[in-house]
Amino acid sequence: MSENFGFSEATIPEGRILTYLEAIAEAIAHEMERDSNVLVLGEDVAGSFGGAFKVTRGLEGRFGPNRVMNTPIAELGFTGMATGMALMGLRPIIEMQFADFISSAFDSIVQFAATTHYRWGGAVPWVIRAPSDGGIRSGPFHSQNPEAWFVHTPGLKVVAPSNPADAKGLLAAAVRDDNPVVYFEAKPLYRSITGYVPEGDHVVEIGTAQVVRDGRHLTIITYGSQVHQAQEAATALALDGIETLILDLRTLKPLDVDAIIESATATGKVIVVHAANRLAGVGAEVAALIAEMAFEYLDGPVVRIGAADTPVPFSPPLEDAHRPNAAKIEAAARKLVAF
Amino acid sequence: MAFRYRAEPRVALTFVGDGSTSSGAFHETLNMAALWKAPFVLVVENNQYAYSTPLSQQTANPDFAARAAAYGMPGVRIDGNDVLLVHETVSEAIARAREGGGPTLIEAETMRMLGHAIHDGAEYVPAELLAHWEARDPVTTHRARLLESGAATEEQLASIDAQAKDRIARAVKTAEAAPMPDPTQLEHGVYA
């Protein structure tokens, strides 16, 4: 699937169609090039290996071992270390090999990094890259979407790009932000999604959602991998004349409340979708905001679609039952449109 | 690690208590500090109690300095109430760290003479243990040492005491006179 986000095929410069993964890698290298305070650390990120997903391959050769550091398996320790480095003016990009492992670093993130500025004014400009999401038969320890924990934590920012251009632009913004930013990159998109990515400096402002499809019958608010599932559902719905507006949140904290309310009032029928657990997920907050701020515009209940309240199953049919997908979104959309 | 990254001749000095030595963060930190020869000195103030829990209920091996060997770094256990010994030991460790020799773990044995916090009467601490450490109070013993060696006179020490008390009294007064925060500022400073 190739999505060029407003750029026509004819005007795209040669070689600027990148995968989601290539866009992340390009952003890291670009930020390291422009600021010597930017460094990369994490498990297996250095050398020719270059990370479990090869995002950081080649970086150590280019920037040296001081700026691309392999760490021991010690998420709590190396996140704490990065917090110290950030307090002293560096801008570490921490690769959390899998987003699932972030719970080992939880104390360091939520007790210390997130609260430091409020407690005594110390800025912690690190980024945690958290490869998240499943659907690729990776089982319970390599498939999770734990973003809600961090959206619930004051002092953090949380972003979740759905396409290559945003993957680059949001990572650049995260690195340059003076606050701790958790950057959720959707593993299933790494090599399956390509798109135009601007060369050189490309920054997507944190806190800005984007309408990625216009429509008048129904609004789907989503982010990450589910943007693509929503697009697939919308394409099917369009065959029956149902026009779907899709809002890609892009940033989960701070939420773009204006864009949420505007997209909800535009159609009066809203589905909120994410791959993360539905229960107490980000979608619950979005639905509540709409109920509070756009109640009189609604022509039906705000519907939430998310993963079931179970660990991520390894078995393929169970994982498919666990996760949202285009078919489930389409079915919910037809029901809501008929409401 | 930022000092190491920028090749600055600076050293980080961190203080923790005996209670913290049981946490995973303690292990992860020392392992990485030794691995990367971080310019880092860790002082473990072993004051015998983690809140109400005595050392005997925290670990089967209360020799914290010995743990340094497991990480491949020097560790030393000293009398934390001996002011000159603490100064000398920490100075040596800082010099080594500054020269690229890596981290040091210093276990300073001492005693928590009051409760964990102001609400805590610390009735769980045996009176004889407090009496044992009372006699080794570093303020008292170091004062005697200064007087014996002629490094200071009673008048000088009395003057230092008075200055310290005055400084604290002034700080308390300043804090109490300062206005309380405006509730509308609640959200100020969440983000940098």
mmCIF file of C-alpha atoms in Angstrom, chain A residues 36 38 66-67 69-70 72 74 76-78 81 85 88 90 117-118 155-157 178-179 253, chain B residues 1-6 10 24-25 28-29 31-32 35-36 185-192:
data_model
loop_
_atom_site.group_PDB
_atom_site.id
_atom_site.type_symbol
_atom_site.label_atom_id
_atom_site.label_comp_id
_atom_site.label_asym_id
_atom_site.label_seq_id
_atom_site.Cartn_x
_atom_site.Cartn_y
_atom_site.Cartn_z
ATOM 1 C CA SER A 36 25.673 16.473 18.406
ATOM 2 C CA VAL A 38 21.444 13.521 20.015
ATOM 3 C CA ASN A 66 29.839 7.150 21.817
ATOM 4 C CA ARG A 67 26.608 8.130 20.067
ATOM 5 C CA MET A 69 25.357 2.584 22.478
ATOM 6 C CA ASN A 70 24.388 -1.022 23.027
ATOM 7 C CA PRO A 72 22.658 -4.432 28.768
ATOM 8 C CA ALA A 74 18.223 -3.253 31.839
ATOM 9 C CA LEU A 76 14.903 0.557 34.118
ATOM 10 C CA GLY A 77 18.612 1.277 34.370
ATOM 11 C CA PHE A 78 19.216 2.625 30.902
ATOM 12 C CA MET A 81 20.634 6.781 32.699
ATOM 13 C CA MET A 85 21.925 12.444 30.354
ATOM 14 C CA MET A 88 22.587 17.375 31.597
ATOM 15 C CA LEU A 90 21.789 15.624 25.913
ATOM 16 C CA HIS A 117 10.047 19.594 35.421
ATOM 17 C CA TYR A 118 7.014 20.070 37.662
ATOM 18 C CA GLY A 155 4.435 15.463 32.103
ATOM 19 C CA LEU A 156 4.836 13.088 29.171
ATOM 20 C CA LYS A 157 3.970 13.585 25.527
ATOM 21 C CA ASP A 178 12.278 19.674 25.720
ATOM 22 C CA ASN A 179 9.978 17.116 27.370
ATOM 23 C CA LYS A 253 -0.927 13.517 24.467
ATOM 24 C CA MET B 1 27.261 9.455 31.388
ATOM 25 C CA ALA B 2 26.732 12.942 29.933
ATOM 26 C CA PHE B 3 30.173 13.900 31.332
ATOM 27 C CA ARG B 4 31.677 10.836 29.691
ATOM 28 C CA TYR B 5 29.829 11.577 26.419
ATOM 29 C CA ARG B 6 31.272 15.101 26.311
ATOM 30 C CA ARG B 10 33.340 16.006 35.942
ATOM 31 C CA GLY B 24 16.687 -3.684 40.805
ATOM 32 C CA ALA B 25 17.731 -0.122 39.962
ATOM 33 C CA GLU B 28 21.283 -2.211 36.952
ATOM 34 C CA THR B 29 22.988 1.094 37.716
ATOM 35 C CA ASN B 31 26.459 -2.914 36.379
ATOM 36 C CA MET B 32 26.262 -0.227 33.704
ATOM 37 C CA LEU B 35 30.731 -1.494 32.295
ATOM 38 C CA TRP B 36 31.187 2.000 30.857
ATOM 39 C CA GLN B 185 -0.853 28.230 38.611
ATOM 40 C CA LEU B 186 -1.651 24.540 39.152
ATOM 41 C CA GLU B 187 -0.741 23.531 35.623
ATOM 42 C CA HIS B 188 2.321 25.741 35.308
ATOM 43 C CA GLY B 189 5.510 23.813 34.817
ATOM 44 C CA VAL B 190 4.084 20.411 33.901
ATOM 45 C CA TYR B 191 5.976 20.818 30.642
ATOM 46 C CA ALA B 192 9.320 22.457 29.992
#
